[in-house]
XYZ file of C-alpha atoms in Angstrom:
719
model
C -34.271 -1.836 -48.512
C -35.875 -3.141 -45.117
C -36.179 0.622 -44.705
C -38.456 1.106 -47.387
C -40.266 -1.488 -46.304
C -40.933 -0.669 -42.973
C -42.446 2.770 -44.388
C -45.420 1.118 -45.985
C -48.565 -0.279 -45.167
C -52.026 -0.919 -45.802
C -55.649 0.751 -45.386
C -58.486 -1.853 -46.846
C -61.723 0.096 -47.082
C -63.409 -3.544 -46.868
C -62.788 -6.314 -44.692
C -60.230 -8.279 -45.645
C -62.532 -11.738 -45.677
C -64.423 -9.987 -48.864
C -61.367 -8.747 -50.002
C -60.259 -12.584 -50.099
C -63.637 -13.381 -51.773
C -63.145 -11.265 -54.378
C -59.799 -11.859 -55.305
C -61.107 -15.816 -55.124
C -63.776 -14.915 -57.949
C -61.220 -12.577 -60.296
C -58.912 -15.649 -60.257
C -61.880 -17.990 -61.264
C -63.404 -15.190 -63.578
C -59.455 -15.228 -65.229
C -59.353 -19.135 -64.924
C -62.755 -19.225 -66.594
C -61.648 -17.483 -69.425
C -58.456 -18.778 -70.682
C -60.210 -22.316 -70.301
C -62.504 -20.169 -73.325
C -59.660 -19.185 -74.899
C -60.641 -15.054 -74.406
C -58.103 -12.893 -75.482
C -59.548 -10.348 -73.456
C -59.373 -12.160 -69.831
C -55.748 -10.582 -69.245
C -57.048 -7.647 -69.561
C -59.575 -7.685 -67.076
C -58.140 -9.713 -64.606
C -55.918 -6.654 -64.415
C -58.182 -4.202 -63.788
C -59.804 -6.846 -60.952
C -56.289 -6.787 -59.140
C -56.087 -2.403 -59.961
C -59.486 -2.163 -57.838
C -58.636 -4.700 -55.624
C -55.587 -3.275 -54.901
C -56.995 0.277 -54.625
C -59.456 -1.546 -51.959
C -56.387 -2.995 -50.093
C -55.559 1.034 -49.112
C -51.847 0.578 -49.741
C -50.374 4.047 -48.276
C -46.616 5.053 -47.356
C -46.184 6.837 -44.096
C -43.879 10.008 -43.809
C -41.617 10.497 -40.372
C -41.961 13.763 -39.089
C -38.341 13.566 -37.016
C -36.663 15.527 -34.398
C -32.597 15.626 -34.663
C -31.375 14.714 -31.505
C -27.639 16.780 -30.188
C -24.477 13.940 -30.389
C -22.732 14.327 -27.035
C -18.887 13.577 -26.754
C -16.487 13.588 -23.611
C -13.756 15.803 -22.065
C -11.598 14.078 -19.971
C -9.207 16.107 -18.150
C -6.300 13.837 -16.778
C -5.710 15.775 -12.924
C -3.322 13.183 -11.701
C -0.364 13.847 -10.044
C 2.540 14.058 -12.782
C -0.227 16.875 -13.503
C 1.119 18.985 -11.709
C 4.638 19.062 -12.747
C 5.489 23.009 -13.865
C 2.599 24.248 -16.178
C 0.642 21.082 -16.907
C -2.025 21.180 -14.075
C -2.717 25.538 -15.859
C -2.703 24.490 -19.522
C -5.246 21.650 -19.178
C -7.502 23.754 -17.514
C -7.326 26.504 -19.912
C -7.196 24.065 -22.986
C -10.462 22.289 -20.678
C -12.358 25.746 -20.148
C -12.107 26.538 -23.694
C -13.681 23.221 -25.056
C -16.222 23.304 -22.562
C -17.516 26.539 -23.623
C -17.312 25.936 -27.988
C -20.403 26.772 -29.185
C -20.724 23.844 -31.810
C -24.460 23.292 -33.238
C -25.578 19.666 -32.341
C -22.595 18.628 -30.204
C -22.535 19.050 -26.332
C -19.107 18.519 -24.793
C -19.559 17.065 -21.339
C -16.326 17.058 -18.855
C -15.007 14.330 -16.808
C -12.461 15.012 -14.498
C -9.580 12.143 -13.534
C -7.921 12.159 -10.850
C -5.239 9.180 -10.083
C -4.086 7.830 -6.675
C -0.814 7.031 -8.272
C 0.109 3.609 -7.154
C -1.935 2.627 -10.114
C -1.172 4.947 -12.556
C -3.278 7.284 -14.520
C -6.614 5.387 -16.120
C -7.814 7.724 -18.947
C -9.926 4.805 -20.663
C -11.615 3.677 -17.910
C -12.964 6.874 -16.677
C -13.942 7.185 -20.683
C -15.509 3.445 -20.514
C -17.799 4.676 -17.425
C -18.725 8.103 -18.571
C -19.814 6.514 -22.049
C -21.906 4.436 -20.618
C -24.870 6.782 -19.721
C -25.089 8.649 -23.234
C -27.451 6.756 -26.008
C -25.232 4.884 -28.149
C -26.506 6.907 -31.357
C -25.888 10.144 -29.688
C -22.108 9.510 -29.076
C -19.810 11.565 -30.966
C -15.972 10.994 -29.321
C -13.776 11.594 -26.826
C -10.802 14.127 -26.084
C -8.292 13.768 -23.311
C -6.450 17.052 -21.990
C -3.013 14.423 -20.919
C 0.700 14.681 -20.511
C 0.084 11.376 -22.057
C 1.105 8.990 -19.134
C -1.540 6.719 -19.241
C -1.615 3.695 -18.052
C -4.173 1.912 -19.017
C -4.640 2.227 -23.045
C -6.028 -1.006 -24.755
C -4.726 -2.906 -27.485
C -7.561 -2.527 -29.468
C -10.337 0.329 -29.992
C -12.854 0.451 -26.403
C -16.262 -0.935 -27.993
C -17.753 2.682 -27.466
C -14.895 3.710 -30.352
C -15.012 0.388 -32.380
C -16.203 1.073 -35.662
C -20.373 0.838 -36.241
C -22.261 0.146 -39.230
C -24.328 3.270 -39.413
C -26.857 3.574 -43.846
C -24.449 0.880 -45.378
C -21.046 3.085 -44.509
C -18.187 1.862 -42.416
C -18.175 4.655 -39.355
C -14.933 5.072 -36.663
C -15.814 7.429 -33.966
C -12.954 9.726 -32.888
C -10.734 10.087 -30.122
C -8.741 13.270 -30.168
C -5.333 13.819 -27.333
C -4.296 17.616 -26.184
C -0.960 17.211 -25.124
C 0.116 19.732 -22.345
C 3.627 20.840 -23.713
C 5.340 22.139 -27.093
C 6.858 18.263 -28.215
C 8.146 15.659 -27.053
C 10.377 15.153 -23.962
C 13.035 14.241 -22.214
C 13.268 12.202 -18.363
C 15.958 10.445 -16.444
C 14.159 7.838 -13.894
C 16.479 5.970 -11.009
C 15.317 3.111 -9.846
C 16.113 0.231 -7.286
C 15.603 -3.142 -8.394
C 16.909 -4.901 -5.187
C 17.099 -4.112 -1.693
C 17.187 -6.263 1.233
C 14.534 -4.584 4.439
C 16.754 -6.279 6.556
C 20.596 -6.974 6.879
C 23.289 -8.338 9.555
C 24.217 -5.638 12.070
C 27.923 -5.319 11.643
C 28.192 -7.061 7.735
C 26.978 -4.913 4.541
C 24.083 -4.593 2.404
C 23.525 -5.386 -1.188
C 21.220 -2.839 -3.097
C 20.966 -2.914 -6.880
C 19.999 0.380 -8.726
C 19.194 1.337 -12.514
C 19.317 4.424 -14.515
C 17.331 4.496 -17.578
C 17.127 7.758 -19.559
C 14.027 8.081 -21.596
C 12.739 10.471 -24.885
C 14.137 11.573 -27.820
C 18.213 11.659 -27.717
C 18.669 9.010 -25.290
C 20.459 6.311 -25.485
C 22.012 3.406 -23.438
C 25.411 3.966 -22.550
C 25.015 7.276 -20.840
C 27.211 7.893 -18.132
C 25.697 9.666 -14.733
C 26.977 10.256 -10.817
C 25.091 8.349 -8.476
C 25.479 9.798 -5.401
C 24.762 7.884 -1.742
C 24.451 9.051 1.927
C 23.773 6.938 4.336
C 21.993 8.195 7.002
C 23.089 11.822 6.504
C 26.301 11.464 6.269
C 29.267 12.422 3.590
C 28.288 11.314 0.564
C 30.167 9.289 -1.726
C 29.353 9.575 -5.512
C 29.509 6.098 -8.006
C 29.960 6.582 -11.612
C 27.109 4.208 -13.657
C 25.947 3.852 -17.003
C 21.934 4.340 -18.187
C 20.352 1.242 -18.908
C 22.554 -0.894 -17.007
C 22.197 -2.493 -13.515
C 24.454 -1.388 -10.678
C 25.489 -3.321 -7.497
C 25.888 -1.022 -4.464
C 27.232 -1.807 -1.267
C 26.218 -0.052 1.975
C 27.576 -1.249 5.525
C 25.387 -1.724 8.165
C 26.925 -0.622 11.381
C 24.537 -0.621 14.131
C 20.759 -2.605 14.651
C 18.002 -0.212 14.256
C 16.649 1.844 10.954
C 19.056 2.583 8.131
C 18.075 4.916 5.523
C 20.204 4.767 2.233
C 19.675 7.763 0.181
C 20.262 8.092 -3.443
C 20.169 10.422 -6.399
C 21.573 10.746 -9.488
C 22.887 13.846 -11.740
C 20.388 14.849 -14.119
C 19.649 14.933 -17.629
C 20.290 18.192 -19.480
C 16.751 19.110 -20.374
C 14.302 16.747 -18.425
C 10.882 17.583 -17.648
C 11.624 16.473 -14.033
C 14.353 15.897 -11.453
C 11.834 14.269 -9.020
C 12.333 10.319 -10.032
C 15.862 11.504 -10.303
C 16.346 10.686 -6.257
C 14.911 7.953 -3.803
C 15.379 6.305 -0.489
C 16.192 2.611 0.567
C 14.768 1.347 4.368
C 17.032 -0.971 5.415
C 16.593 -2.094 9.383
C 19.789 -3.211 10.609
C 18.793 -6.509 12.864
C 21.482 -8.452 15.012
C 22.933 -12.088 14.181
C 21.132 -15.059 15.739
C 21.678 -13.893 19.341
C 23.122 -16.651 21.436
C 22.194 -17.248 25.328
C 23.956 -18.494 27.903
C 20.891 -20.067 30.534
C 21.805 -21.308 34.028
C 19.325 -22.839 36.456
C 19.865 -23.871 39.687
C 18.043 -26.997 41.419
C 15.083 -27.579 39.014
C 12.084 -25.218 39.236
C 8.869 -24.179 38.047
C 10.330 -21.144 36.087
C 12.542 -23.456 33.579
C 10.369 -24.262 31.225
C 8.915 -20.896 31.250
C 12.697 -19.801 30.312
C 13.121 -22.463 27.705
C 9.257 -21.518 25.774
C 9.981 -18.871 25.501
C 13.996 -18.597 24.053
C 13.252 -21.560 21.979
C 10.170 -19.928 20.300
C 12.430 -16.776 19.043
C 14.154 -17.970 15.502
C 16.499 -15.423 16.289
C 17.892 -17.034 19.677
C 20.463 -20.171 20.226
C 19.650 -20.610 23.693
C 22.142 -22.684 25.846
C 20.692 -24.218 28.864
C 22.453 -26.343 31.863
C 20.411 -27.073 34.990
C 22.398 -27.822 38.502
C 21.044 -31.129 39.433
C 23.116 -30.679 42.331
C 26.105 -29.320 43.782
C 29.358 -31.090 43.477
C 30.168 -31.241 47.528
C 27.839 -33.842 47.967
C 28.866 -37.481 48.048
C 25.987 -40.173 48.108
C 28.211 -43.005 46.014
C 26.875 -42.574 42.426
C 28.991 -43.188 39.915
C 30.130 -39.527 37.455
C 28.938 -41.701 34.373
C 24.952 -41.787 36.134
C 25.345 -38.261 37.497
C 24.936 -36.258 33.628
C 24.350 -37.034 30.196
C 27.736 -34.502 29.366
C 29.736 -33.204 31.769
C 29.343 -29.426 32.817
C 31.600 -27.855 30.057
C 32.132 -24.871 32.693
C 35.824 -24.312 31.824
C 34.770 -23.109 27.905
C 31.644 -21.717 28.989
C 33.121 -18.982 31.956
C 36.451 -18.765 30.064
C 37.096 -19.467 26.359
C 33.418 -19.034 25.301
C 31.279 -15.865 27.563
C 32.329 -12.880 25.232
C 30.530 -14.780 22.561
C 27.467 -14.807 24.276
C 24.878 -11.711 23.938
C 23.128 -12.766 27.197
C 23.782 -14.424 30.485
C 20.270 -15.873 32.668
C 21.503 -17.193 35.910
C 17.375 -18.287 37.532
C 17.727 -19.485 41.043
C 21.657 -20.014 40.803
C 23.165 -21.326 43.693
C 27.015 -20.733 44.209
C 28.139 -23.481 46.248
C 31.210 -24.227 44.808
C 29.852 -24.382 41.074
C 31.816 -21.865 39.908
C 35.846 -20.948 40.205
C 36.169 -17.611 41.748
C 38.232 -16.383 38.528
C 35.258 -17.809 36.587
C 32.615 -15.276 38.381
C 35.058 -12.569 37.976
C 34.679 -13.484 33.860
C 31.126 -12.847 34.682
C 30.920 -9.136 35.907
C 33.600 -8.543 33.692
C 31.638 -9.641 31.225
C 29.073 -7.416 31.925
C 31.338 -4.141 32.435
C 32.672 -4.654 28.671
C 29.094 -4.708 26.787
C 27.352 -7.860 28.090
C 23.673 -8.535 29.582
C 22.973 -10.791 32.942
C 19.659 -11.613 33.744
C 18.894 -13.181 37.556
C 15.861 -14.061 39.236
C 16.462 -14.465 42.879
C 15.288 -16.758 45.251
C 15.782 -17.898 48.662
C 18.940 -19.244 47.096
C 19.866 -15.634 47.029
C 20.006 -14.948 51.020
C 21.449 -18.558 51.696
C 25.329 -19.652 52.295
C 25.754 -19.297 48.376
C 24.708 -16.658 47.394
C 25.914 -14.510 44.499
C 25.719 -11.418 46.136
C 29.486 -12.831 47.920
C 31.113 -13.057 44.876
C 32.606 -10.343 42.330
C 29.101 -11.320 40.559
C 27.896 -8.818 43.695
C 30.122 -5.962 42.264
C 27.965 -5.477 39.147
C 24.420 -6.422 40.554
C 22.062 -3.433 41.253
C 20.167 -4.277 44.971
C 21.929 -5.932 47.533
C 19.594 -8.479 50.637
C 20.913 -8.780 53.444
C 21.441 -12.424 54.483
C 18.401 -12.486 56.685
C 15.304 -14.768 56.455
C 13.459 -11.497 57.794
C 13.713 -10.093 53.706
C 12.161 -13.072 52.541
C 8.648 -11.941 52.511
C 6.354 -14.333 52.236
C 2.916 -13.357 51.818
C 0.012 -12.984 48.729
C 0.829 -9.984 46.626
C 0.220 -8.413 43.341
C 3.331 -6.867 41.978
C 2.950 -2.906 40.042
C 4.804 -0.768 38.231
C 6.605 2.719 39.838
C 5.852 5.733 38.248
C 10.205 5.234 36.614
C 8.100 1.764 35.476
C 5.243 3.364 33.719
C 7.264 5.831 32.000
C 10.371 3.063 30.845
C 9.278 1.112 27.413
C 10.974 -2.276 29.750
C 7.192 -2.020 31.372
C 5.310 1.014 30.236
C 1.881 -0.071 28.770
C 1.752 -3.630 29.850
C -1.248 -5.095 29.752
C -3.721 -5.155 32.856
C -0.840 -3.368 35.312
C -1.853 -1.653 38.110
C -1.894 2.021 38.616
C -0.020 2.324 41.946
C 0.756 0.606 45.038
C -2.365 1.649 46.541
C -4.095 0.054 44.150
C -1.909 -2.958 44.118
C -3.067 -3.464 48.049
C -6.261 -2.719 47.754
C -6.509 -5.893 45.054
C -5.129 -8.486 47.053
C -7.630 -10.362 47.953
C -8.433 -13.836 46.969
C -10.993 -13.260 43.997
C -9.432 -13.377 40.232
C -9.650 -9.629 39.099
C -10.673 -10.014 34.849
C -7.788 -7.725 33.255
C -5.559 -7.447 36.237
C -1.915 -9.451 37.264
C -2.127 -12.620 39.305
C -0.686 -12.850 42.691
C 3.097 -14.009 43.625
C 3.537 -15.404 46.981
C 7.189 -14.822 47.978
C 9.993 -11.623 47.414
C 13.088 -10.474 48.686
C 13.735 -7.179 50.193
C 16.842 -5.196 49.615
C 18.236 -3.256 51.953
C 19.894 -0.944 48.683
C 19.125 -0.423 45.343
C 20.908 1.928 42.270
C 19.992 2.211 39.046
C 16.287 2.347 38.079
C 13.195 -0.085 39.804
C 10.615 -0.713 37.795
C 8.259 -3.183 39.678
C 7.637 -3.494 43.297
C 6.260 -5.910 45.382
C 4.565 -6.284 48.435
C 5.262 -3.161 51.377
C 6.274 -0.657 48.150
C 9.376 -3.050 48.533
C 11.667 -2.537 44.874
C 10.502 -5.960 42.498
C 12.665 -5.301 39.178
C 15.676 -3.606 39.732
C 17.882 -2.738 35.764
C 21.168 -0.910 35.752
C 23.725 -0.096 33.490
C 27.394 -0.532 34.371
C 29.886 0.799 32.345
C 29.406 -0.808 28.761
C 26.943 -3.572 29.785
C 23.694 -4.100 31.193
C 21.922 -5.923 34.343
C 18.567 -7.076 35.259
C 17.553 -8.231 38.905
C 13.922 -9.985 39.607
C 13.926 -10.440 43.322
C 11.637 -13.316 43.395
C 11.200 -16.739 41.744
C 7.749 -17.012 40.921
C 6.835 -15.527 37.767
C 6.169 -18.487 36.346
C 2.543 -18.525 38.170
C 1.298 -15.805 35.196
C 2.116 -18.163 32.851
C -0.115 -20.837 34.699
C -2.898 -18.414 34.996
C -2.742 -17.832 38.681
C -5.658 -15.787 39.599
C -5.844 -14.437 36.024
C -1.987 -14.523 35.520
C -0.153 -11.748 33.783
C 1.745 -10.592 30.674
C 5.061 -13.110 31.996
C 6.403 -13.709 28.095
C 6.223 -10.412 26.972
C 7.826 -8.600 30.491
C 10.617 -11.239 30.072
C 10.457 -10.710 26.103
C 11.864 -6.945 27.025
C 13.535 -7.586 29.698
C 15.775 -9.760 27.434
C 16.119 -7.303 24.377
C 16.773 -4.287 26.877
C 19.521 -6.312 27.732
C 20.581 -6.909 24.199
C 20.375 -3.656 23.958
C 17.407 -3.335 21.238
C 17.309 0.264 20.343
C 12.958 0.515 20.170
C 13.368 -0.174 24.325
C 16.692 2.521 25.079
C 14.805 4.473 27.973
C 16.020 7.924 25.805
C 14.570 7.724 22.738
C 14.413 10.445 20.361
C 11.982 9.174 16.798
C 11.011 10.848 13.497
C 8.631 9.534 10.773
C 7.353 11.091 7.704
C 3.745 10.233 6.274
C 1.372 12.463 3.978
C 4.163 14.658 4.037
C 4.571 15.379 7.480
C 7.371 15.065 9.965
C 6.446 13.416 13.132
C 9.217 13.946 16.121
C 9.257 12.023 19.672
C 11.160 12.273 22.429
C 10.450 10.005 24.798
C 12.179 10.031 28.731
C 11.589 8.416 31.656
C 13.044 10.758 33.966
C 12.488 14.961 33.369
C 13.049 15.991 29.610
C 15.931 17.880 29.307
C 15.283 18.952 25.812
C 12.292 21.143 24.843
C 13.010 21.934 21.546
C 14.911 19.742 18.512
C 17.353 20.846 15.801
C 15.764 19.941 12.227
C 17.755 19.499 9.434
C 16.656 20.095 6.220
C 18.162 17.526 3.162
C 18.782 20.863 2.028
C 21.384 21.667 4.588
C 19.042 24.466 5.919
C 18.655 23.943 9.377
C 15.579 25.144 11.854
C 14.739 24.751 16.199
C 11.310 23.437 16.188
C 9.884 23.252 19.947
C 8.175 20.249 21.443
C 4.832 19.584 23.227
C 3.849 17.328 25.816
C 1.565 14.604 25.198
C -0.977 12.268 27.500
C 1.267 9.486 27.091
C 3.636 10.461 29.934
C 7.316 11.121 29.443
C 6.665 11.791 25.570
C 7.153 14.698 23.424
C 5.968 15.126 20.011
C 6.167 17.760 17.039
C 5.132 18.010 13.857
C 6.493 19.316 10.451
C 5.327 20.154 7.137
C 7.943 18.337 5.048
C 8.730 20.270 2.410
C 11.769 19.119 0.678
C 12.453 15.078 -0.884
C 15.348 13.439 0.687
C 16.977 12.826 4.690
C 15.630 14.749 7.115
C 18.209 15.279 10.618
C 16.866 15.425 14.096
C 18.755 16.301 16.993
C 17.957 17.380 20.650
C 21.676 17.620 21.160
C 22.356 14.306 22.868
C 20.529 12.090 20.844
C 20.487 12.189 16.611
C 17.869 10.390 14.455
C 16.728 10.670 10.150
C 13.861 10.554 8.776
C 12.652 10.143 5.181
C 9.802 9.335 3.349
C 8.857 5.737 1.821
C 10.102 5.350 -1.299
C 8.082 6.204 -3.698
C 7.474 3.557 -6.312
C 4.177 5.007 -7.933
C 3.972 4.028 -11.671
C 2.585 7.480 -11.854
C 6.452 8.791 -11.239
C 7.885 5.757 -13.065
C 7.904 8.408 -16.229
C 7.655 12.300 -16.282
C 8.061 13.214 -19.745
C 4.882 14.598 -21.614
C 4.789 12.302 -24.603
C 2.229 10.520 -27.538
C 3.494 7.216 -27.965
C 1.703 5.335 -25.269
C -1.303 6.725 -27.154
C -0.122 7.286 -30.848
C -1.386 4.112 -32.062
C -5.227 4.425 -30.254
C -5.443 7.523 -31.771
C -4.451 6.210 -35.200
C -7.055 3.410 -35.052
C -10.153 6.076 -34.232
C -9.178 8.443 -36.597
C -8.644 11.569 -34.042
C -5.819 13.852 -33.960
C -2.856 14.652 -31.608
C -2.579 17.862 -30.459
C 0.606 19.514 -28.524
C -0.578 22.709 -27.003
C 2.363 25.063 -25.689
C 4.145 24.839 -22.949
C 2.805 27.864 -21.255
C -1.339 29.007 -20.943
C -0.495 32.097 -22.844
C 1.185 30.572 -25.672
C -1.423 26.989 -25.200
C -2.917 26.341 -29.099
C -6.071 25.202 -28.282
C -7.842 23.413 -31.464
C -11.130 24.351 -32.413
C -14.258 21.685 -32.115
C -16.500 21.744 -34.871
C -19.166 18.648 -36.659
C -18.323 17.175 -40.358
C -20.153 15.221 -42.195
C -17.363 13.893 -44.546
C -13.851 13.406 -44.854
C -10.675 14.206 -42.038
C -11.520 14.763 -38.569
C -8.875 16.782 -37.656
C -6.669 19.774 -39.168
C -3.594 21.995 -37.688
C -6.065 24.101 -35.919
C -8.785 22.112 -35.683
C -10.917 18.831 -34.619
C -13.800 17.431 -35.231
C -16.685 14.930 -34.740
C -18.567 13.032 -37.727
C -21.979 13.919 -38.131
C -23.833 10.342 -37.261
C -27.721 11.695 -37.714
C -29.450 10.740 -34.363
C -32.953 11.675 -34.107
C -36.360 10.561 -32.460
C -39.393 10.182 -34.886
C -42.082 12.449 -33.636
C -45.083 11.407 -36.236
C -46.092 9.241 -39.424
C -48.428 11.330 -42.105
C -50.006 8.469 -44.077
C -49.669 8.983 -47.790
C -52.262 6.409 -50.506
C -50.260 4.484 -52.948
C -52.636 4.598 -55.227
C -55.482 7.443 -55.009
C -58.650 6.387 -55.972
C -58.849 8.621 -59.482
C -55.339 7.405 -60.700
C -56.710 3.777 -60.074
C -59.868 4.460 -61.897
C -58.138 5.097 -65.187
C -56.025 2.241 -64.690
C -58.569 -0.064 -63.980
C -61.360 1.959 -67.289
C -58.111 1.856 -68.995
C -57.549 -1.834 -68.684
C -61.401 -2.866 -69.691
C -61.228 -0.543 -72.626
C -57.498 -2.269 -73.702
C -59.963 -5.859 -73.081
C -62.890 -4.780 -74.987
C -61.051 -3.646 -77.326
C -58.772 -7.031 -77.866
C -62.627 -8.918 -77.633
C -63.136 -6.903 -81.002
C -60.296 -7.822 -82.473
C -60.818 -11.124 -82.422
C -64.085 -10.483 -83.764
């Protein structure tokens, strides 16, 4: 009704004020006639109304309209799951056929969606964004070409497909879904429910996994074989039931990365075996490290050691300071000499093998430890323990450890002569070996050469460079690896391996100056941390290392050596067992060689240089995209039904693809066996308006004359 009134208007032949006066005069005349009981007054009033209405110029406007074409969206899924089998080819063929279909009054706009995998395929977000650029009156609906694995299916119709009122009737814009298969598919999925990122070396780690079967004909409780392989070792099989969580125990034999490869037997007729396997990454770590720190007479470096070791939550520190030698007798009661007695027997006889590292900081024996206990320290090192000594003047005194059984495992010897105590200002520098060794390589601010260090030995502070020390020992012999040098190019930091154990000797007791910021200070905490962890055999600080990592489908192999690398190639074993030899290439980083190999198989890759072996596997892919690899209509069926569209199965191959034909429909169903339709919404734009008089002059004259004649006749009857 409102549309009818909107098309009617007036074009007065007289000014409105004059029409108003004439209307009032007609009413006054009619009223006077009625008071005088004139029988023809009503007909005269009607004649005047007709004349006034004609003078008002009533007219109807006829609109010239141009029909607008409607636009339908074609949303094409190109997410990672569409790369399986023939799905991508089927989707391309169907999209090309629909995009080039000739449908009068309908434009088809194509939208491509490439999901990132982590958030799943979000086709409805893409539909909403693309439909926002289309006028509401011209939007006809949407088509989706997909495998049905859509992550953002809403619970209610999207706003652009929501029912609207048009010309008094209820309409819904259709959504048609075209699926890249011939019917519902099946899939088996292996998931890791729980996996610890770290586990204590020497203990076991527990993983919880679950196998799920999805699709027609599947049900919980189906038996399946689970294969477990640790770091490429011999596999073991476990029988599991689908739909039931399963706990798996994995031994953690040593610190470092541990790769647990899991795979489950295939489900007959499943869409893909891509999600039938996965890899858990676990890092083996030591239990709380036990460190015994024995300090000589109180010194400036004592606090440095305590602060460093107490700051590490993984370290249990036992610290004793020798306040005075036992032979000193000044009459002080024994109860006043210490809070607790020095438990020599307990530490160096009964529990010495429970420690991971012993630190002797400025320790001067002087009969503090019996000969047998010093032999226990040497045996502790040979059996696999770590020993760190910081040496000062006491090292060349009468109580020097060089003259005890500990001296047999020390990596350097300093003659007991005061001339070997060098007292001068110097800046520590790295040796050629030190620049390649992981303990000292890339320490911030290190002088590159001894010549450069000597040139820097001035009184000024040099930002970014190591600060000076003022005292060091000069050995006459060393064995092992000299990483740092001091004054006159003498060895300053020496590392060595003794049978199964390790030892480090710092031939200066002034590293504490770095912690005080002397002339800029130095990386004291980082250096001591690295030395301690090397002594405790942390894998990342090994001199000879072979490491491998997989990222972006590329296997990166790195071979690091502190000497001349013996290996120029590595042997690569794929998860399938196929071997190949790959050449190593040198890099700008001294002592490092690398190789980059494309990864073509999923699982654990084995890398060997003949001496060292390592393993690599891609990170666990927990993307929503790979959680279900079926082609299925279950996710979108309710949405398609609410929108009044149809679901079409395109087939299993492009050559047999069944592509429905698009068309426009004025009423009835919007989908059939081999066709899909969009309702005609009659969208248009008005190009012009033509006025048509509702009361033409001849008609108004005839009506007025007829009414006047009726009035005359009625009055004649009265006479």
